[in-house]
mmCIF file of C-alpha atoms in Angstrom:
data_model
loop_
_atom_site.group_PDB
_atom_site.id
_atom_site.type_symbol
_atom_site.label_atom_id
_atom_site.label_comp_id
_atom_site.label_asym_id
_atom_site.label_seq_id
_atom_site.Cartn_x
_atom_site.Cartn_y
_atom_site.Cartn_z
ATOM 1 C CA MET A 1 83.758 103.536 53.579
ATOM 2 C CA HIS A 2 82.609 99.955 54.083
ATOM 3 C CA THR A 3 81.387 98.173 50.939
ATOM 4 C CA THR A 4 79.563 95.361 52.755
ATOM 5 C CA PRO A 5 78.590 96.885 56.072
ATOM 6 C CA SER A 6 77.196 95.024 59.059
ATOM 7 C CA LEU A 7 74.343 97.398 59.081
ATOM 8 C CA ARG A 8 72.683 98.652 62.284
ATOM 9 C CA ALA A 9 70.201 101.616 61.784
ATOM 10 C CA LEU A 10 69.052 104.183 64.232
ATOM 11 C CA LEU A 11 65.993 106.119 63.000
ATOM 12 C CA LEU A 12 65.674 109.444 64.702
ATOM 13 C CA GLY A 13 62.469 110.891 63.324
ATOM 14 C CA ALA A 14 62.845 114.474 62.029
ATOM 15 C CA ALA A 15 65.575 114.989 59.326
ATOM 16 C CA THR A 16 66.237 113.173 56.062
ATOM 17 C CA LEU A 17 68.624 110.557 54.546
ATOM 18 C CA ALA A 18 71.567 111.649 52.447
ATOM 19 C CA LEU A 19 71.875 109.612 49.279
ATOM 20 C CA CYS A 20 75.248 110.816 48.123
ATOM 21 C CA SER A 21 74.175 111.848 44.609
ATOM 22 C CA VAL A 22 73.553 114.917 42.591
ATOM 23 C CA THR A 23 69.986 113.797 41.630
ATOM 24 C CA PRO A 24 68.920 111.855 44.710
ATOM 25 C CA ARG A 25 66.238 109.283 44.934
ATOM 26 C CA PRO A 26 64.326 108.011 47.951
ATOM 27 C CA ALA A 27 65.590 105.131 50.015
ATOM 28 C CA ALA A 28 63.403 102.731 51.998
ATOM 29 C CA ALA A 29 63.628 100.557 55.164
ATOM 30 C CA GLU A 30 61.574 97.339 55.019
ATOM 31 C CA LEU A 31 61.011 94.714 57.707
ATOM 32 C CA VAL A 32 61.584 91.143 56.670
ATOM 33 C CA ASP A 33 61.135 87.686 58.132
ATOM 34 C CA ASP A 34 64.004 86.377 60.210
ATOM 35 C CA THR A 35 65.757 83.601 58.318
ATOM 36 C CA ASP A 36 67.670 82.338 61.310
ATOM 37 C CA PHE A 37 64.761 80.165 62.414
ATOM 38 C CA GLU A 38 63.296 76.995 60.848
ATOM 39 C CA GLU A 39 60.266 74.811 61.670
ATOM 40 C CA SER A 40 60.274 71.009 61.963
ATOM 41 C CA SER A 41 57.540 68.520 62.955
ATOM 42 C CA TRP A 42 57.861 66.778 66.308
ATOM 43 C CA ILE A 43 54.558 65.208 67.316
ATOM 44 C CA ASN A 44 50.999 65.291 66.041
ATOM 45 C CA ALA A 45 49.284 67.308 68.758
ATOM 46 C CA ASP A 46 45.708 66.763 67.325
ATOM 47 C CA GLY A 47 45.064 70.513 66.829
ATOM 48 C CA GLY A 48 43.339 73.061 68.848
ATOM 49 C CA ILE A 49 46.333 73.678 71.086
ATOM 50 C CA THR A 50 46.060 77.045 72.944
ATOM 51 C CA GLY A 51 48.842 76.611 75.460
ATOM 52 C CA MET A 52 51.670 74.386 76.661
ATOM 53 C CA ALA A 53 53.978 74.188 79.586
ATOM 54 C CA PHE A 54 56.271 71.660 81.337
ATOM 55 C CA ALA A 55 55.336 70.481 84.798
ATOM 56 C CA PRO A 56 57.874 72.166 87.098
ATOM 57 C CA ASP A 57 58.755 68.895 88.902
ATOM 58 C CA GLY A 58 61.425 67.378 86.771
ATOM 59 C CA THR A 59 59.156 64.665 85.391
ATOM 60 C CA ASN A 60 59.575 65.829 81.735
ATOM 61 C CA ARG A 61 55.795 65.982 81.237
ATOM 62 C CA LEU A 62 54.567 68.595 78.709
ATOM 63 C CA PHE A 63 50.962 69.723 79.403
ATOM 64 C CA LEU A 64 48.948 70.883 76.398
ATOM 65 C CA ALA A 65 45.766 72.913 76.756
ATOM 66 C CA ARG A 66 43.199 72.405 73.998
ATOM 67 C CA LYS A 67 40.508 74.902 73.031
ATOM 68 C CA ASN A 68 37.788 72.295 73.669
ATOM 69 C CA GLY A 69 38.688 72.058 77.276
ATOM 70 C CA GLU A 70 40.838 68.932 77.172
ATOM 71 C CA VAL A 71 44.203 68.952 78.834
ATOM 72 C CA ARG A 72 46.651 66.298 77.506
ATOM 73 C CA ILE A 73 50.045 65.168 78.661
ATOM 74 C CA ILE A 74 53.044 64.382 76.499
ATOM 75 C CA GLN A 75 55.756 62.286 78.278
ATOM 76 C CA ILE A 76 59.210 63.277 76.941
ATOM 77 C CA ASN A 77 61.673 60.343 76.859
ATOM 78 C CA ALA A 78 65.410 60.326 77.252
ATOM 79 C CA GLY A 79 66.096 60.678 73.550
ATOM 80 C CA GLY A 80 63.932 63.816 73.247
ATOM 81 C CA GLY A 81 60.981 62.154 71.684
ATOM 82 C CA GLY A 82 57.512 62.250 73.101
ATOM 83 C CA SER A 83 54.282 60.199 73.298
ATOM 84 C CA TYR A 84 50.748 60.992 74.446
ATOM 85 C CA LEU A 85 49.629 59.516 77.718
ATOM 86 C CA GLY A 86 46.390 57.563 77.076
ATOM 87 C CA THR A 87 44.060 59.582 79.339
ATOM 88 C CA PRO A 88 43.651 63.334 79.483
ATOM 89 C CA PHE A 89 44.796 65.126 82.619
ATOM 90 C CA VAL A 90 41.335 66.630 82.827
ATOM 91 C CA THR A 91 38.504 67.670 80.450
ATOM 92 C CA ILE A 92 37.085 70.997 81.709
ATOM 93 C CA SER A 93 33.308 71.415 81.579
ATOM 94 C CA PRO A 94 31.522 73.657 80.929
ATOM 95 C CA VAL A 95 33.598 75.298 78.139
ATOM 96 C CA TYR A 96 32.282 77.680 75.508
ATOM 97 C CA THR A 97 34.319 77.424 72.248
ATOM 98 C CA ASN A 98 32.834 79.886 69.843
ATOM 99 C CA SER A 99 35.331 82.077 67.860
ATOM 100 C CA GLU A 100 38.390 82.778 70.133
ATOM 101 C CA CYS A 101 36.666 81.368 73.241
ATOM 102 C CA GLY A 102 37.480 78.128 75.065
ATOM 103 C CA LEU A 103 40.295 76.900 77.264
ATOM 104 C CA ILE A 104 42.901 79.578 76.431
ATOM 105 C CA GLY A 105 45.461 79.719 79.286
ATOM 106 C CA MET A 106 47.319 77.506 81.688
ATOM 107 C CA ALA A 107 49.880 77.998 84.577
ATOM 108 C CA PHE A 108 51.443 75.916 87.292
ATOM 109 C CA ASP A 109 51.398 77.037 90.857
ATOM 110 C CA PRO A 110 54.844 78.116 92.161
ATOM 111 C CA ASP A 111 54.514 75.380 94.792
ATOM 112 C CA PHE A 112 53.258 72.802 92.354
ATOM 113 C CA VAL A 113 55.721 70.141 93.610
ATOM 114 C CA SER A 114 54.020 70.283 97.097
ATOM 115 C CA ASN A 115 50.392 71.168 96.235
ATOM 116 C CA GLY A 116 49.860 69.895 92.620
ATOM 117 C CA TYR A 117 47.899 72.983 91.636
ATOM 118 C CA VAL A 118 47.315 73.826 87.930
ATOM 119 C CA TYR A 119 45.365 76.917 86.929
ATOM 120 C CA PHE A 120 43.355 77.395 83.700
ATOM 121 C CA PHE A 121 41.785 80.387 82.060
ATOM 122 C CA VAL A 122 38.482 79.227 80.509
ATOM 123 C CA THR A 123 35.497 80.713 78.762
ATOM 124 C CA VAL A 124 32.550 78.926 80.388
ATOM 125 C CA SER A 125 29.673 80.685 78.583
ATOM 126 C CA ASP A 126 28.967 83.449 76.106
ATOM 127 C CA SER A 127 29.058 85.923 78.986
ATOM 128 C CA GLU A 128 31.632 84.629 81.478
ATOM 129 C CA GLN A 129 35.187 83.603 81.875
ATOM 130 C CA GLN A 130 36.834 82.026 84.893
ATOM 131 C CA ILE A 131 40.067 81.052 86.369
ATOM 132 C CA ILE A 132 39.860 77.405 87.513
ATOM 133 C CA ARG A 133 42.206 75.372 89.551
ATOM 134 C CA TYR A 134 42.798 71.520 89.534
ATOM 135 C CA THR A 135 44.907 69.500 91.731
ATOM 136 C CA ALA A 136 47.214 66.991 90.076
ATOM 137 C CA SER A 137 47.392 63.435 91.435
ATOM 138 C CA GLY A 138 49.881 61.771 89.242
ATOM 139 C CA ASN A 139 48.746 62.331 85.661
ATOM 140 C CA THR A 140 45.062 63.117 86.580
ATOM 141 C CA GLY A 141 43.537 66.372 87.716
ATOM 142 C CA SER A 142 40.696 66.585 90.325
ATOM 143 C CA GLU A 143 39.173 68.920 92.917
ATOM 144 C CA LYS A 144 37.963 71.598 90.500
ATOM 145 C CA THR A 145 37.961 74.937 92.206
ATOM 146 C CA VAL A 146 36.805 78.268 90.697
ATOM 147 C CA ILE A 147 39.345 80.852 91.775
ATOM 148 C CA VAL A 148 38.179 83.933 89.958
ATOM 149 C CA GLU A 149 34.709 84.162 88.350
ATOM 150 C CA ASP A 150 32.580 86.711 86.402
ATOM 151 C CA LEU A 151 35.452 87.766 84.141
ATOM 152 C CA PRO A 152 33.960 89.370 81.007
ATOM 153 C CA THR A 153 33.393 88.024 77.522
ATOM 154 C CA ASN A 154 30.944 88.593 74.683
ATOM 155 C CA GLY A 155 31.417 84.985 73.536
ATOM 156 C CA GLU A 156 33.244 86.122 70.410
ATOM 157 C CA ASN A 157 36.868 87.365 70.373
ATOM 158 C CA HIS A 158 39.523 89.379 72.188
ATOM 159 C CA ASP A 159 39.009 87.254 75.299
ATOM 160 C CA GLY A 160 42.804 87.419 76.075
ATOM 161 C CA GLY A 161 43.773 84.337 78.133
ATOM 162 C CA GLY A 162 47.361 85.110 79.216
ATOM 163 C CA ILE A 163 47.931 83.772 82.739
ATOM 164 C CA GLY A 164 50.941 83.238 84.964
ATOM 165 C CA PHE A 165 52.516 83.727 88.351
ATOM 166 C CA GLY A 166 54.691 86.677 89.251
ATOM 167 C CA PRO A 167 57.871 86.819 91.440
ATOM 168 C CA ASP A 168 55.512 88.095 94.198
ATOM 169 C CA GLY A 169 53.570 84.854 94.174
ATOM 170 C CA MET A 170 50.419 86.520 92.752
ATOM 171 C CA LEU A 171 48.279 85.197 89.969
ATOM 172 C CA TYR A 172 48.246 87.455 86.847
ATOM 173 C CA TRP A 173 45.912 87.164 83.773
ATOM 174 C CA ALA A 174 44.933 89.355 80.817
ATOM 175 C CA ILE A 175 41.679 90.038 79.002
ATOM 176 C CA GLY A 176 41.156 91.959 75.772
ATOM 177 C CA ASP A 177 38.466 94.477 74.763
ATOM 178 C CA LEU A 178 36.031 91.714 73.815
ATOM 179 C CA GLY A 179 36.099 92.792 70.228
ATOM 180 C CA ASN A 180 33.960 95.813 70.672
ATOM 181 C CA GLY A 181 35.975 98.294 72.709
ATOM 182 C CA THR A 182 34.802 97.227 76.196
ATOM 183 C CA GLY A 183 37.010 98.448 79.078
ATOM 184 C CA VAL A 184 39.212 100.721 76.916
ATOM 185 C CA ASP A 185 40.765 104.130 77.795
ATOM 186 C CA ALA A 186 39.760 105.422 81.298
ATOM 187 C CA ASP A 187 37.285 102.611 82.117
ATOM 188 C CA LEU A 188 38.134 101.171 85.488
ATOM 189 C CA ALA A 189 34.762 99.508 86.089
ATOM 190 C CA SER A 190 35.508 96.531 83.749
ATOM 191 C CA MET A 191 38.183 93.917 83.637
ATOM 192 C CA ALA A 192 38.115 93.945 79.825
ATOM 193 C CA ALA A 193 41.253 95.446 78.177
ATOM 194 C CA LYS A 194 43.165 94.862 81.434
ATOM 195 C CA VAL A 195 45.822 92.839 83.182
ATOM 196 C CA GLY A 196 44.449 91.383 86.479
ATOM 197 C CA ARG A 197 46.187 90.380 89.595
ATOM 198 C CA ALA A 198 44.992 88.316 92.503
ATOM 199 C CA ARG A 199 46.246 86.150 95.423
ATOM 200 C CA ARG A 200 46.346 82.400 94.589
ATOM 201 C CA ASP A 201 43.022 81.937 96.420
ATOM 202 C CA GLY A 202 41.315 84.561 94.216
ATOM 203 C CA THR A 203 41.221 87.336 96.751
ATOM 204 C CA VAL A 204 42.185 90.956 95.927
ATOM 205 C CA PRO A 205 45.732 92.183 97.009
ATOM 206 C CA GLY A 206 45.481 95.228 99.052
ATOM 207 C CA ASP A 207 48.275 96.996 96.802
ATOM 208 C CA ASN A 208 46.499 96.659 93.514
ATOM 209 C CA PRO A 209 46.752 100.059 91.985
ATOM 210 C CA PHE A 210 42.992 100.844 91.580
ATOM 211 C CA ALA A 211 41.497 98.720 94.338
ATOM 212 C CA ASP A 212 38.897 100.811 96.235
ATOM 213 C CA GLY A 213 36.478 98.335 97.623
ATOM 214 C CA PRO A 214 32.911 97.441 96.711
ATOM 215 C CA ASN A 215 30.886 99.300 94.040
ATOM 216 C CA GLY A 216 33.885 101.239 92.702
ATOM 217 C CA ASN A 217 36.645 100.183 90.345
ATOM 218 C CA ALA A 218 37.325 96.624 89.358
ATOM 219 C CA ASP A 219 39.652 95.785 92.241
ATOM 220 C CA TYR A 220 41.679 93.104 90.363
ATOM 221 C CA ILE A 221 43.081 95.677 87.765
ATOM 222 C CA PHE A 222 46.876 95.728 87.597
ATOM 223 C CA ALA A 223 47.329 97.535 84.289
ATOM 224 C CA ARG A 224 45.067 98.662 81.390
ATOM 225 C CA GLY A 225 44.746 99.787 77.823
ATOM 226 C CA PHE A 226 45.241 96.417 76.043
ATOM 227 C CA ARG A 227 43.374 95.312 72.854
ATOM 228 C CA ASN A 228 43.980 91.531 72.947
ATOM 229 C CA PRO A 229 46.627 90.380 75.376
ATOM 230 C CA PHE A 230 46.787 86.652 74.857
ATOM 231 C CA THR A 231 50.134 85.473 76.321
ATOM 232 C CA MET A 232 52.477 86.700 79.088
ATOM 233 C CA THR A 233 55.654 85.674 80.773
ATOM 234 C CA PHE A 234 57.887 86.961 83.635
ATOM 235 C CA GLN A 235 61.509 87.378 82.687
ATOM 236 C CA PRO A 236 63.554 85.247 85.035
ATOM 237 C CA THR A 237 66.518 87.518 85.379
ATOM 238 C CA THR A 238 64.577 90.772 85.969
ATOM 239 C CA ASP A 239 61.119 89.578 87.179
ATOM 240 C CA LEU A 240 59.519 91.952 84.628
ATOM 241 C CA LEU A 241 56.151 91.088 83.117
ATOM 242 C CA TRP A 242 56.232 90.834 79.318
ATOM 243 C CA LEU A 243 52.814 90.963 77.720
ATOM 244 C CA ASN A 244 52.071 90.031 74.092
ATOM 245 C CA VAL A 245 49.166 92.109 72.559
ATOM 246 C CA VAL A 246 47.580 91.582 69.162
ATOM 247 C CA GLY A 247 46.860 94.965 67.693
ATOM 248 C CA THR A 248 44.754 96.357 64.821
ATOM 249 C CA SER A 249 47.751 97.160 62.762
ATOM 250 C CA TYR A 250 50.813 96.362 64.965
ATOM 251 C CA GLU A 251 51.722 93.420 67.211
ATOM 252 C CA GLN A 252 53.045 94.918 70.408
ATOM 253 C CA VAL A 253 55.023 93.408 73.348
ATOM 254 C CA PHE A 254 54.919 95.493 76.468
ATOM 255 C CA VAL A 255 56.901 95.417 79.680
ATOM 256 C CA VAL A 256 54.076 96.086 82.130
ATOM 257 C CA ARG A 257 54.213 97.437 85.712
ATOM 258 C CA SER A 258 51.570 98.256 88.295
ATOM 259 C CA GLY A 259 49.186 101.074 87.161
ATOM 260 C CA ASP A 260 50.474 101.172 83.560
ATOM 261 C CA HIS A 261 48.341 102.336 80.707
ATOM 262 C CA ALA A 262 49.079 101.178 77.130
ATOM 263 C CA GLY A 263 46.563 103.620 75.551
ATOM 264 C CA TYR A 264 44.198 101.360 73.588
ATOM 265 C CA ASN A 265 41.946 102.269 71.883
ATOM 266 C CA ASP A 266 43.359 105.722 71.279
ATOM 267 C CA TYR A 267 46.933 104.712 70.588
ATOM 268 C CA GLU A 268 48.704 101.737 68.987
ATOM 269 C CA ASN A 269 52.586 101.965 68.647
ATOM 270 C CA ASP A 270 52.261 105.837 68.812
ATOM 271 C CA GLN A 271 51.668 106.253 72.542
ATOM 272 C CA PRO A 272 52.479 109.778 73.849
ATOM 273 C CA PRO A 273 54.142 110.543 77.170
ATOM 274 C CA GLY A 274 52.068 109.188 80.066
ATOM 275 C CA TYR A 275 51.456 105.831 78.389
ATOM 276 C CA ILE A 276 53.807 102.901 78.116
ATOM 277 C CA THR A 277 55.229 102.185 74.651
ATOM 278 C CA PRO A 278 55.951 98.711 73.196
ATOM 279 C CA THR A 279 59.338 97.295 73.796
ATOM 280 C CA LEU A 280 58.944 95.067 70.682
ATOM 281 C CA VAL A 281 56.646 95.654 67.771
ATOM 282 C CA TYR A 282 55.900 94.469 64.264
ATOM 283 C CA LEU A 283 53.336 95.165 61.609
ATOM 284 C CA THR A 284 50.440 92.739 61.484
ATOM 285 C CA GLY A 285 50.342 90.573 58.335
ATOM 286 C CA GLY A 286 53.377 91.721 56.436
ATOM 287 C CA SER A 287 56.148 94.400 56.173
ATOM 288 C CA ARG A 288 56.079 98.075 56.001
ATOM 289 C CA VAL A 289 58.179 100.695 54.143
ATOM 290 C CA VAL A 290 59.645 103.870 55.665
ATOM 291 C CA THR A 291 60.767 106.370 52.993
ATOM 292 C CA PHE A 292 63.490 108.981 53.590
ATOM 293 C CA ALA A 293 64.105 112.201 51.802
ATOM 294 C CA PRO A 294 67.586 112.635 50.163
ATOM 295 C CA SER A 295 69.586 114.699 52.584
ATOM 296 C CA GLY A 296 71.689 112.936 55.258
ATOM 297 C CA ALA A 297 73.099 109.754 56.688
ATOM 298 C CA VAL A 298 75.852 109.189 59.169
ATOM 299 C CA ARG A 299 78.131 106.242 59.625
ATOM 300 C CA SER A 300 80.203 106.090 62.764
ATOM 301 C CA GLY A 301 81.655 103.131 64.629
ATOM 302 C CA GLY A 302 79.778 100.579 62.511
ATOM 303 C CA VAL A 303 76.387 102.271 63.211
ATOM 304 C CA ILE A 304 74.498 104.046 60.433
ATOM 305 C CA THR A 305 72.080 106.653 61.566
ATOM 306 C CA PHE A 306 69.195 107.532 59.274
ATOM 307 C CA THR A 307 66.576 110.151 60.105
ATOM 308 C CA SER A 308 63.034 109.863 58.765
ATOM 309 C CA THR A 309 60.844 112.813 57.763
ATOM 310 C CA ASN A 310 57.778 111.336 59.496
ATOM 311 C CA GLY A 311 56.797 109.042 62.306
ATOM 312 C CA HIS A 312 58.417 105.663 61.416
ATOM 313 C CA ARG A 313 57.192 103.739 64.514
ATOM 314 C CA LEU A 314 60.205 101.453 64.438
ATOM 315 C CA ARG A 315 61.530 100.051 67.715
ATOM 316 C CA GLN A 316 64.877 98.921 69.023
ATOM 317 C CA GLY A 317 65.688 95.347 67.874
ATOM 318 C CA GLU A 318 63.640 95.370 64.653
ATOM 319 C CA ARG A 319 65.129 93.873 61.499
ATOM 320 C CA VAL A 320 65.317 96.194 58.542
ATOM 321 C CA VAL A 321 66.354 96.044 54.886
ATOM 322 C CA VAL A 322 67.631 99.348 53.450
ATOM 323 C CA THR A 323 67.433 99.662 49.671
ATOM 324 C CA GLY A 324 67.538 102.348 46.942
ATOM 325 C CA VAL A 325 70.599 104.373 48.176
ATOM 326 C CA GLN A 326 72.878 105.260 45.300
ATOM 327 C CA ASP A 327 75.908 104.936 47.636
ATOM 328 C CA THR A 328 75.321 101.109 47.895
ATOM 329 C CA SER A 329 77.438 100.872 51.038
ATOM 330 C CA PHE A 330 74.304 102.164 52.970
ATOM 331 C CA ASN A 331 72.115 99.377 51.519
ATOM 332 C CA GLY A 332 71.834 96.056 53.422
ATOM 333 C CA THR A 333 70.043 94.154 56.193
ATOM 334 C CA GLY A 334 70.427 94.934 59.847
ATOM 335 C CA GLN A 335 68.847 95.550 63.259
ATOM 336 C CA LEU A 336 67.777 98.670 64.892
ATOM 337 C CA VAL A 337 69.748 99.618 68.035
#
C-alpha cells in the first residue's frame, strides 16, 4: 500500500467507495485550480481585447481585436518584447458594442502570405452580425468585403464569435443562443446555437450536412446545440475542430464533426447517446464535490478506481482532490484517466 500515492482516479458511476474502516464516513472528490501556471504582465493592451493572433507570415506581428472595432498590431522584437504600432490596422464600422456584442472574432486566411486576407466576426447592429474581410497592405487593412451577412443577434449576449479556417480550407464560425434559447434543440431554421461553415467567398459548400436550398434549413449549419461557443481551434496533428462553449453550470469543450448535436438546451454535460459529449469540462465559477458511499475502492498499477453512487459528470483529464478517506493512502491530488 502506497502512503503518498501519485493519484489517478477513474470514477465509474454506480457502486461505492470503500473507506477501510468499521464505521465508515463519506469521502469526496473536489476540483481545484491548477497551480502549475502563473500569470505575468507583458504589455498594456488598453483593454477590451476580444481576440489575438500572429500574422502567419513570419513578421512577428501580433494582431489584437478590440471590442470597439479597432484592430491593433504589436510588433514583437528579437528579445521577446513588444511595442504598439502607431496606427490601427483598421477600425471597423459600423460596430455595435452593447453587452457581449462588438468585434468578437478574427482569423487569417490560409493563403494570407499571398492574398493578405484577414476575416473578422462583428456585431454590426442590434439585429445583425457579419463576417467581414479586409486585405492587408503592410500594416494597414483596406478593401472591406462582407463575406457572410444576416447572422443573428439580439444585441445582448451569447453572440458566440469563434471563427477559423479548417484543414478543408473552409471558413468556420460559431454563434450562441442569443441569450434567450434561439436556435436550440431541433431548430434548423436559425444559425443561432450553431457552428457555421462556408467557402472563403461566403457561398455554401454543397456537403454541409443540412443544406437543402432556398426556404428550408439554414444552409450554413455544420453542427448544432451550443449555448455560447466563443472560441474554436483546429488541432494541427488531427485536424479536429475543438469548440469552447460557455454553459449555464458547466464550461464544455467539444470535438465537433459535421452534423453533430451537443444537446443544448436540453442537456449540459449529461448528454445521452445520440449527442456529442464534452471532451473537457469544468464547473462554472468554482469547484464541485462528489460524495461516495463507504463500500469500495481498488488500487491497481498506480491507478485508484472509485465508483460514485450518482452521476458525477467528471471527465477524463480533470484534476481532483480526494479527502475524507480513513485509509489516508487514498487521499491526495490527481487527474482522471
